[in-house]
Amino acid sequence: MRVCIIGGSGHASFVFRAMSADPTIEVVGIAPGSEGENTAKFMKEAEKRGQSPKYYDDYRVMLDELKPDIAAVNCHFGDHAKVNFEVLSRKIHLFGEKPLATTMEELAVLEKEYERAGVEVAAMLGLRYDPAFYTAWHAVQDGKIGEVRLLTAQKSYRLGSRPNFFKNRVSYGGTIPWVGSHAIDWVYWFAGEDFISVMAHHSAMHNRGLGTMEMTGLCHFEFTNEVFGSVNIDYLRPSTAESHGDDRVRAAGTKGVIEVRGGRVYLISADQPGTQELPLMQPPAFFAEFVKQVRGEGQCLVSAKDSFRVTEACLRARESADTGKMVYF
Amino acid sequence: MRVCIIGGSGHASFVFRAMSADPTIEVVGIAPGSEGENTAKFMKEAEKRGQSPKYYDDYRVMLDELKPDIAAVNCHFGDHAKVNFEVLSRKIHLFGEKPLATTMEELAVLEKEYERAGVEVAAMLGLRYDPAFYTAWHAVQDGKIGEVRLLTAQKSYRLGSRPNFFKNRVSYGGTIPWVGSHAIDWVYWFAGEDFISVMAHHSAMHNRGLGTMEMTGLCHFEFTNEVFGSVNIDYLRPSTAESHGDDRVRAAGTKGVIEVRGGRVYLISADQPGTQELPLMQPPAFFAEFVKQVRGEGQCLVSAKDSFRVTEACLRARESADTGKMVYF
């Protein structure tokens, strides 16, 4: 499977991590997707794996010349939509960093182009393939907590040092769509319901000179069937914390409660006394699953519909936070 | 200090728990506050402690005859405001189950009467005196996490069996004001900011025949200074869980993160690597502190202002959940 990587700012490393599971994956070309973007780390990674991708200054020329099966797009977030459009309009399968777009207008254009193109699309909501989240979601699917009723999810990061393009809303897109997208995806994915409305707030106070970058965000989602979910997001984890992130989800259902915290899965179920820690499942490689889907041999956990819907939810939440008003889907 | 207890439906046991810390506390009378209310458990508790309170059918007659210093009010929640008014209008100090009122109209009347009466008031937000919450709040006051920016709080209960008056909104008041009041108090208390707005949802689905009683609630608060807080509430903890409740608060600040979970306090601070578990402080008895305040010898942790403001926040959150609209303070 011939793959081009566009950009060096996100998680295209999913492509390399899938190579041992699927040796047909070949990175044939790499190009920046945003002005001044550095893709050197992916060139090095490819060479380390005995591959010789061609480097291009212009990703459009690369797509036209190499005609890859799949493009993995991960440039500056504000450029995702533009690049994704170029990929889809060439009927190339898209494995795209989330959010797929950073404005509602671009997202609408992109969805239309997707329908026309007849290709596969997945946003890099790769934490669905994290062992703990993967295990917890399967337990919910197995009915361990009954019907899901109430959800909370958390993304808490160390601030560390951030690239310059994070300082500007136009190139960065905002903390709710960037950091928050995973947690917004979890509440949606675990709920198994559709979005109705969102009320959100965010703040760029105390951001240590990072321009418009928000340090905190809080989103409150109403789903169909009177299911509700909240998402709290922050860059406030101090550098002294033992890990970069503190990712969590908690789902309370009619039969019990399941929780992911610290990479572990805790279940309280009406079936069994006390709290059980579930053994972690070993998920397949995300991009290998997407390649299978491209071959027509199955479906990865992140559908095109999910990819677009979660991107939309991120943007509607950001709109709510920007305007101070509740936003309906 | 002569105390009358009105009602048998809430946490007037705070009075008895304070007796070893303050032997002047004497329960001189007990009466129901709502029709058909059973106060036998408090009569027994008093007798066990060698006290002989007089039982009255009518709490107004009791207040007029016994003229206590303090009335501890804990009847059916929908009757709190009516009884509290009778207490305040007699210039008796009020130690009242939260919420102090279950409608905004009653709350306004009550606040006016409080200003006229010149007595002390505290709502039974007794979890401020729980060792873990007490310890965590003091750590925040000591600057361990810098300025508080983002908060989440949780109340998760076993459903168990609930008295009949829970089945009716008028007598029960709603799950956000009843169960949620503590968590709403925590986000307010830890934030050290004032409320600006709230968006909330709640659902009575799957409530196993409990009438209008809500099983879940989710509240999203905006505070002054771009501080935000969410509160998730549920009765979904299965009977197999190892404890009745799963109370939590998490506060992320400019210098670190503090969290109460499972009765323990976890701190990540820029001052020290990794997560520290803080040794629990031993808080004084809540009602003993209130008695001191009545004597003019200090202040308990729950001020009259806090008591009214948290009650207001509960009612505004419930209004938001009932109407599906954001509500401003």
XYZ file of C-alpha atoms in Angstrom:
658
model
C 0.000 0.000 0.000
C 1.656 3.217 -1.195
C 1.431 6.062 1.288
C 2.416 9.729 1.136
C 2.887 11.732 4.308
C 1.991 15.406 4.201
C 3.231 17.535 7.093
C 5.272 16.915 10.206
C 3.142 18.432 12.951
C 0.865 15.606 14.040
C 0.598 11.860 14.424
C 1.531 10.424 11.008
C 3.802 8.117 13.015
C 0.714 5.848 13.110
C 1.812 4.860 9.574
C 5.224 3.633 10.720
C 3.803 1.902 13.787
C 1.559 -0.211 11.523
C 4.395 -1.494 9.319
C 5.217 -4.570 11.322
C 1.540 -5.591 11.253
C 1.286 -4.908 7.514
C 4.570 -5.127 5.567
C 2.868 -3.907 2.368
C 2.801 -0.375 3.798
C 5.346 1.734 1.952
C 5.966 5.434 2.480
C 6.743 6.635 -1.023
C 6.759 10.395 -0.548
C 6.910 13.068 2.142
C 6.173 16.788 1.822
C 5.338 19.672 4.139
C 1.690 20.735 4.233
C 2.198 24.172 5.749
C 4.681 26.906 5.076
C 8.005 26.362 6.805
C 6.975 22.991 8.164
C 9.707 20.520 9.057
C 9.180 16.904 7.976
C 12.715 15.708 8.739
C 11.640 13.395 11.569
C 9.452 11.345 9.225
C 12.213 11.168 6.566
C 14.562 9.817 9.230
C 11.962 7.385 10.539
C 11.392 6.054 6.991
C 15.106 5.636 6.338
C 15.559 3.849 9.656
C 13.003 1.341 8.382
C 14.863 0.845 5.077
C 12.398 2.893 3.041
C 13.340 5.670 0.616
C 10.474 8.118 0.269
C 10.951 10.960 -2.174
C 10.892 14.425 -0.631
C 8.758 17.125 -2.272
C 8.477 20.820 -1.512
C 4.960 20.853 -2.931
C 2.557 18.182 -1.731
C 0.271 18.717 -4.740
C 3.093 17.848 -7.130
C 3.849 14.828 -4.936
C 0.245 13.590 -5.064
C 0.103 14.078 -8.853
C 3.424 12.382 -9.523
C 3.308 9.521 -7.022
C -0.436 8.859 -7.094
C -0.379 7.148 -3.659
C -3.212 4.945 -2.409
C -3.363 6.831 0.869
C -2.259 10.257 2.093
C -1.545 10.741 5.779
C -2.083 14.441 6.465
C -0.678 16.107 9.568
C 0.377 19.689 8.908
C -0.405 22.852 10.884
C -3.934 22.269 12.085
C -5.347 25.341 10.362
C -4.181 23.892 7.031
C -5.730 20.424 7.488
C -8.872 21.220 5.520
C -7.056 22.742 2.568
C -4.681 19.806 2.244
C -7.422 17.233 2.891
C -9.402 18.784 0.063
C -6.470 18.358 -2.330
C -6.217 14.701 -1.283
C -9.933 13.930 -1.651
C -10.294 15.780 -4.937
C -7.653 13.390 -6.335
C -9.675 10.412 -5.037
C -6.875 9.386 -2.697
C -7.826 7.719 0.600
C -7.353 10.088 3.535
C -5.839 9.286 6.909
C -6.050 12.760 8.389
C -4.969 14.362 11.637
C -7.922 15.615 13.662
C -9.667 17.973 13.508
C -10.197 17.400 9.787
C -10.994 21.114 9.409
C -10.829 24.141 11.673
C -13.823 26.072 10.329
C -17.391 24.924 9.705
C -17.259 26.277 6.148
C -14.212 24.182 5.283
C -15.738 21.160 6.964
C -18.866 21.422 4.798
C -16.766 21.645 1.628
C -14.714 18.668 2.760
C -17.738 16.488 3.508
C -19.161 17.215 0.067
C -15.854 16.333 -1.549
C -15.714 13.110 0.468
C -19.148 12.076 -0.816
C -18.025 12.773 -4.380
C -14.652 11.041 -4.059
C -15.822 7.588 -3.000
C -12.669 6.979 -0.944
C -12.069 5.989 2.659
C -11.481 8.610 5.368
C -10.373 8.271 8.979
C -9.383 11.037 11.381
C -6.421 10.199 13.602
C -8.577 9.610 16.689
C -5.974 7.038 17.576
C -6.730 6.874 21.275
C -9.623 4.575 20.370
C -6.788 2.065 19.823
C -5.152 2.765 23.174
C -5.345 -0.483 25.186
C -7.270 1.003 28.117
C -9.861 2.915 26.077
C -10.172 0.008 23.643
C -10.772 -2.433 26.519
C -13.277 -0.172 28.273
C -15.245 0.466 25.094
C -15.465 -3.251 24.377
C -16.722 -3.868 27.921
C -19.466 -1.297 27.328
C -20.340 -2.975 24.022
C -20.529 -6.281 25.927
C -23.222 -4.740 28.172
C -21.138 -4.660 31.350
C -22.638 -1.349 32.500
C -26.017 -1.632 30.791
C -27.202 1.451 28.944
C -24.784 4.362 29.115
C -26.394 7.422 30.766
C -23.718 9.891 31.898
C -20.150 10.503 30.734
C -17.151 12.545 31.725
C -13.828 12.688 29.897
C -10.577 14.448 30.575
C -7.487 15.563 28.680
C -4.873 17.121 30.930
C -1.459 17.871 29.427
C 1.829 19.306 30.462
C 2.342 22.573 28.634
C 6.013 21.964 27.778
C 7.218 24.032 24.838
C 4.837 24.497 21.942
C 5.634 25.256 18.283
C 5.031 28.812 17.146
C 1.946 27.920 15.121
C 0.151 27.055 18.400
C 0.177 30.768 19.295
C -2.295 31.742 16.626
C -5.924 30.627 16.443
C -5.801 30.574 12.612
C -2.907 28.099 12.393
C -3.675 26.234 15.649
C -7.470 25.994 15.526
C -7.942 26.148 19.291
C -7.398 23.887 22.296
C -10.921 22.426 22.270
C -10.487 21.090 18.671
C -6.857 20.047 19.184
C -6.483 18.570 22.669
C -10.185 18.229 23.306
C -10.994 16.260 20.160
C -9.980 12.962 21.776
C -12.126 13.476 24.856
C -15.038 14.731 22.756
C -14.608 11.581 20.686
C -14.664 9.385 23.801
C -17.931 10.753 25.169
C -19.509 10.400 21.707
C -18.049 6.944 21.088
C -18.914 5.517 24.522
C -22.374 7.125 24.511
C -23.335 5.513 21.239
C -25.715 8.452 20.779
C -25.727 11.492 18.525
C -24.965 15.072 19.533
C -27.851 17.482 20.205
C -26.210 20.557 21.734
C -23.067 21.876 23.370
C -22.252 24.600 25.866
C -18.538 25.316 26.282
C -16.066 27.768 27.754
C -12.323 28.205 27.315
C -9.655 30.574 28.597
C -6.261 31.714 27.341
C -5.350 33.292 30.691
C -1.983 32.290 32.208
C -0.755 30.800 28.904
C 2.865 31.934 29.359
C 3.131 34.005 26.216
C 1.421 31.544 23.891
C -0.727 34.109 22.106
C -4.333 33.039 21.689
C -3.740 29.445 22.799
C -6.321 28.389 25.388
C -5.036 26.761 28.589
C -8.390 25.379 29.710
C -11.628 24.281 28.129
C -14.863 22.836 29.468
C -17.571 21.376 27.227
C -21.033 20.166 28.154
C -22.753 17.943 25.589
C -26.349 16.840 25.358
C -26.809 13.616 23.386
C -29.920 11.896 22.128
C -31.864 9.774 24.617
C -31.159 12.123 27.577
C -27.517 11.071 27.729
C -25.092 13.807 28.822
C -21.330 14.179 28.673
C -18.773 16.657 29.925
C -15.209 17.162 28.740
C -12.557 19.007 30.739
C -9.341 20.016 29.005
C -6.236 21.679 30.363
C -2.534 22.301 29.788
C -2.092 22.753 33.549
C -0.325 19.518 34.410
C 2.944 20.723 35.908
C 6.284 19.607 34.423
C 6.861 17.670 37.655
C 3.979 15.277 36.864
C 5.006 11.673 36.237
C 3.580 11.584 32.721
C 2.739 14.006 29.949
C -1.002 13.414 29.946
C -3.743 12.331 32.309
C -6.374 10.873 29.982
C -9.637 9.711 31.473
C -13.128 8.651 30.644
C -15.927 7.578 32.971
C -19.224 6.150 31.811
C -22.090 5.490 34.228
C -24.806 3.179 32.982
C -27.946 1.460 34.180
C -25.947 -1.540 35.413
C -22.641 -0.080 36.537
C -19.773 2.306 36.030
C -16.615 1.945 33.946
C -13.610 4.169 34.114
C -10.270 4.617 32.352
C -7.665 6.324 34.519
C -3.883 6.092 34.528
C -3.941 3.598 31.647
C -6.077 1.191 33.648
C -9.702 0.155 33.395
C -11.956 -0.056 36.460
C -15.393 -1.622 36.344
C -18.146 -1.659 38.937
C -20.939 -3.872 37.681
C -24.183 -5.147 39.162
C -22.895 -8.602 38.126
C -20.037 -8.739 40.619
C -19.211 -7.207 44.024
C -16.588 -4.453 44.317
C -14.373 -2.865 41.698
C -12.698 -5.067 39.098
C -9.645 -4.007 37.171
C -10.085 -5.354 33.647
C -7.118 -7.019 31.928
C -6.077 -4.870 28.972
C -6.850 -6.103 25.476
C -4.126 -5.767 22.839
C -5.569 -3.598 20.080
C -4.425 -3.942 16.473
C -2.426 -1.103 14.866
C -4.788 1.731 13.882
C -3.281 2.441 10.462
C -3.057 -1.276 9.621
C -6.800 -1.450 10.261
C -7.354 1.544 8.006
C -5.307 -0.101 5.246
C -7.522 -3.187 5.554
C -10.570 -0.947 5.204
C -9.067 0.611 2.063
C -8.687 -2.944 0.718
C -12.370 -3.553 1.481
C -11.483 -6.115 4.121
C -13.139 -4.577 7.172
C -13.622 -1.350 9.018
C -11.317 0.491 11.360
C -12.825 1.825 14.598
C -12.969 5.393 13.285
C -15.513 5.694 10.483
C -15.649 8.631 8.070
C -18.954 9.601 9.674
C -17.335 9.627 13.125
C -14.389 11.616 11.770
C -16.613 14.336 10.374
C -19.047 14.307 13.303
C -16.338 14.651 15.944
C -14.686 17.441 13.950
C -18.057 19.174 13.805
C -18.545 18.710 17.557
C -15.130 20.263 18.230
C -15.949 23.278 16.093
C -19.428 23.766 17.544
C -17.959 23.532 21.058
C -15.325 26.127 20.134
C -18.056 28.360 18.705
C -19.990 28.059 21.957
C -16.877 28.945 23.955
C -16.127 31.908 21.673
C -19.658 33.303 21.811
C -20.760 32.248 25.309
C -23.899 30.754 23.780
C -25.247 27.231 23.568
C -24.882 25.747 20.079
C -27.176 23.160 18.498
C -26.107 20.478 16.038
C -26.621 25.737 73.827
C -30.305 24.756 73.516
C -31.160 23.128 70.205
C -34.451 22.020 68.666
C -34.471 19.512 65.801
C -37.199 19.862 63.207
C -37.688 16.916 60.870
C -36.108 13.507 60.462
C -35.224 13.397 56.768
C -31.729 14.883 56.561
C -28.486 15.294 58.450
C -29.449 16.761 61.838
C -27.184 14.032 63.231
C -24.453 16.695 62.873
C -25.864 18.032 66.153
C -25.256 14.782 68.016
C -21.829 14.292 66.442
C -20.721 17.659 67.866
C -21.693 16.867 71.457
C -18.379 15.373 72.534
C -16.571 18.458 71.215
C -19.060 20.809 72.921
C -20.869 19.375 75.978
C -23.056 22.489 76.266
C -25.090 21.281 73.271
C -28.471 20.122 74.471
C -31.325 18.887 72.312
C -34.387 20.219 74.102
C -37.099 19.482 71.567
C -37.848 17.451 68.485
C -40.754 17.805 66.044
C -41.572 16.743 62.502
C -41.309 19.463 59.856
C -43.389 17.761 57.169
C -46.639 15.867 57.297
C -46.211 12.249 58.359
C -42.501 12.654 58.991
C -40.846 10.241 61.401
C -38.399 11.726 63.895
C -38.051 8.601 66.057
C -34.379 8.043 65.158
C -33.394 11.415 66.616
C -35.460 10.817 69.790
C -33.637 7.512 70.253
C -30.259 9.083 69.530
C -30.924 11.817 72.124
C -32.025 9.308 74.758
C -28.941 7.194 74.086
C -26.913 10.259 74.978
C -28.829 10.800 78.232
C -30.852 13.729 76.931
C -34.612 14.102 77.233
C -35.912 16.303 74.442
C -39.624 17.037 74.455
C -41.527 15.764 71.447
C -43.948 18.129 69.700
C -46.397 17.469 66.891
C -46.192 21.112 65.851
C -42.732 22.615 65.433
C -44.122 26.159 65.700
C -45.524 25.434 69.146
C -42.155 23.890 70.046
C -40.232 26.972 68.936
C -42.601 29.276 70.836
C -42.559 27.232 74.025
C -38.912 26.166 74.172
C -37.353 29.266 72.594
C -34.162 27.368 71.586
C -30.938 29.160 70.619
C -30.632 27.100 67.438
C -33.010 25.112 65.256
C -31.623 22.293 63.145
C -34.051 21.880 60.250
C -34.121 18.703 58.143
C -37.615 17.851 56.978
C -38.853 16.938 53.492
C -36.726 19.101 51.230
C -39.675 20.889 49.677
C -40.673 22.107 53.160
C -37.221 23.459 54.123
C -38.009 27.037 53.151
C -41.335 27.182 54.988
C -39.843 25.823 58.201
C -36.668 27.916 57.869
C -38.869 31.002 57.597
C -40.639 30.132 60.856
C -37.241 29.739 62.532
C -35.764 33.003 61.224
C -38.907 35.028 61.904
C -38.517 34.036 65.580
C -34.863 35.206 65.500
C -33.594 31.711 66.185
C -30.221 30.717 64.679
C -30.670 28.319 61.775
C -28.640 25.195 61.026
C -30.553 24.076 57.951
C -30.393 21.107 55.644
C -29.459 22.117 52.099
C -30.905 23.310 49.868
C -32.320 26.013 52.159
C -35.227 26.437 49.734
C -36.476 24.597 46.667
C -37.894 27.555 44.724
C -36.296 30.898 43.880
C -39.323 32.749 45.277
C -38.984 31.091 48.677
C -35.243 31.657 48.646
C -35.725 35.395 48.123
C -38.203 35.581 51.014
C -35.799 33.631 53.208
C -32.809 35.853 52.436
C -34.831 38.931 53.304
C -35.943 37.374 56.572
C -32.317 36.432 57.349
C -31.236 40.056 56.918
C -34.013 41.194 59.215
C -33.408 38.525 61.862
C -29.764 39.242 62.669
C -29.070 35.577 63.467
C -26.522 33.065 62.201
C -27.317 30.686 59.337
C -25.426 27.686 57.959
C -26.633 25.165 55.413
C -25.621 21.567 56.158
C -22.889 21.511 53.513
C -21.098 19.223 55.895
C -18.764 17.646 53.371
C -16.594 20.750 53.730
C -15.718 19.115 57.061
C -14.928 15.733 55.522
C -11.218 15.085 56.150
C -10.267 14.702 52.460
C -12.158 17.744 51.171
C -11.056 19.786 54.184
C -7.402 18.841 53.603
C -7.539 19.534 49.869
C -9.198 22.913 50.337
C -6.566 23.949 52.857
C -3.824 22.910 50.409
C -5.413 25.144 47.773
C -5.588 28.008 50.306
C -1.895 27.422 51.009
C -1.157 28.042 47.320
C -0.108 24.481 46.470
C -1.706 24.601 43.010
C -1.412 28.342 42.383
C -4.519 30.029 41.021
C -7.440 27.666 40.484
C -8.529 27.603 36.830
C -10.642 24.509 36.116
C -12.762 22.290 38.343
C -14.695 19.072 38.150
C -16.737 17.504 40.929
C -18.706 14.314 41.228
C -21.467 12.845 43.354
C -22.246 9.248 42.485
C -24.614 7.338 44.765
C -26.142 3.924 45.074
C -29.869 4.225 44.494
C -30.868 1.892 47.321
C -34.446 2.435 48.497
C -35.694 5.999 48.694
C -38.489 7.456 50.855
C -41.756 8.201 49.095
C -41.263 11.965 49.176
C -38.299 11.540 46.764
C -40.784 10.546 44.049
C -42.280 13.988 43.747
C -40.488 17.132 42.594
C -42.529 19.295 44.969
C -41.487 17.425 48.118
C -38.030 16.324 46.866
C -36.815 19.424 45.059
C -34.803 17.560 42.450
C -31.540 15.594 42.279
C -29.401 18.591 41.289
C -30.389 20.538 44.457
C -30.323 17.478 46.722
C -27.377 15.278 45.716
C -25.705 17.882 43.557
C -25.607 20.627 46.179
C -22.409 19.241 47.712
C -20.548 19.066 44.409
C -21.851 22.475 43.360
C -20.588 23.740 46.702
C -17.135 22.185 46.113
C -16.562 23.802 42.732
C -17.701 27.161 44.177
C -15.698 26.776 47.387
C -12.494 25.591 45.713
C -12.765 28.160 42.903
C -12.984 31.069 45.310
C -14.886 32.887 42.564
C -18.508 33.881 42.093
C -21.042 32.246 39.778
C -21.783 33.861 36.396
C -23.870 31.284 34.532
C -24.934 27.654 34.441
C -25.996 25.209 31.764
C -27.387 21.929 33.077
C -29.241 18.793 32.071
C -30.893 16.043 34.072
C -32.839 12.876 33.324
C -35.384 10.781 35.209
C -35.104 7.882 32.756
C -34.449 4.423 34.239
C -35.380 5.578 37.757
C -37.051 2.283 38.736
C -40.456 3.699 39.546
C -39.276 6.741 41.482
C -41.684 9.193 39.874
C -40.029 12.442 38.836
C -36.735 11.740 40.629
C -33.778 12.382 38.321
C -31.130 9.634 38.053
C -28.469 11.804 36.415
C -27.522 15.453 36.286
C -24.740 17.401 34.610
C -24.011 21.057 35.377
C -21.560 23.410 33.680
C -20.699 26.561 35.628
C -18.929 29.684 34.503
C -17.290 31.598 37.336
C -15.712 35.031 37.456
C -12.140 35.342 36.188
C -12.622 32.746 33.388
C -12.740 29.872 35.870
C -15.024 26.982 34.885
C -16.455 24.025 36.766
C -18.473 20.951 35.906
C -20.527 18.774 38.226
C -21.676 15.259 37.354
C -24.308 13.610 39.528
C -25.789 10.148 39.372
C -27.651 7.462 41.341
C -26.121 4.801 39.054
C -23.574 3.272 41.414
C -24.672 -0.366 41.549
C -25.529 -1.986 44.873
C -22.411 -4.145 44.409
C -20.121 -1.114 44.772
C -17.876 -1.134 47.852
C -19.281 2.117 49.235
C -22.466 4.149 49.021
C -20.923 7.169 47.347
C -18.015 8.090 45.108
C -17.365 11.737 45.959
C -14.719 13.582 44.011
C -13.333 16.980 43.263
C -10.427 17.942 41.006
C -8.983 21.434 40.791
C -6.355 22.348 38.199
C -4.415 25.513 38.868
C -1.513 27.505 37.488
C 0.956 25.523 39.611
C -0.537 22.066 39.837
C -3.521 19.804 40.254
C -5.243 18.571 43.413
C -7.769 15.824 43.600
C -10.009 14.158 46.159
C -10.953 10.594 45.259
C -11.850 7.593 47.398
C -11.395 9.630 50.589
C -7.794 10.440 49.669
C -6.074 13.601 48.507
C -3.619 13.595 45.590
C -1.464 16.588 44.754
C 0.739 17.240 41.738
C 2.610 20.469 42.316
C 5.341 22.310 40.448
C 7.174 22.307 43.812
C 7.802 18.566 43.931
C 8.165 15.715 41.417
C 5.386 13.148 41.010
C 2.098 12.741 42.828
C 1.979 13.210 46.595
C -0.757 11.807 48.747
C -1.456 14.391 51.435
C -1.900 13.240 55.042
C -5.483 13.915 56.096
C -6.166 16.745 58.519
C -8.619 16.105 61.345
C -11.401 18.653 60.935
C -13.390 19.919 63.925
C -17.076 18.965 64.257
C -19.194 21.094 61.914
C -22.021 21.835 64.354
C -19.573 22.590 67.178
C -18.033 25.216 64.887
C -21.468 26.641 64.164
C -22.211 26.851 67.900
C -18.958 28.788 68.355
C -20.073 31.158 65.626
C -23.411 31.642 67.372
C -21.417 32.566 70.483
C -19.485 35.100 68.440
C -16.267 33.135 68.849
C -15.379 32.456 65.235
C -16.838 31.366 61.932
C -17.689 27.941 60.653
C -16.593 27.059 57.112
C -20.095 27.531 55.714
C -21.121 31.184 55.848
C -24.706 32.394 55.482
C -23.679 33.964 52.179
C -22.319 30.600 50.946
C -25.454 28.845 52.164
C -27.739 31.137 50.181
C -25.452 31.322 47.137
C -25.088 27.551 46.803
C -28.832 27.104 47.228
C -29.338 29.673 44.480
C -26.812 27.885 42.248
C -28.652 24.584 42.739
C -31.987 26.151 41.808
C -30.596 27.994 38.789
C -28.941 24.774 37.594
C -32.244 22.924 38.001
C -34.017 25.683 36.089
C -31.476 25.319 33.267
C -31.995 21.556 33.223
C -35.785 21.964 33.223
C -35.819 24.534 30.424
C -32.791 23.445 28.348
C -31.533 27.039 28.480
C -28.458 28.642 29.976
C -29.268 30.602 33.136
C -27.395 33.670 34.416
C -26.904 34.595 38.057
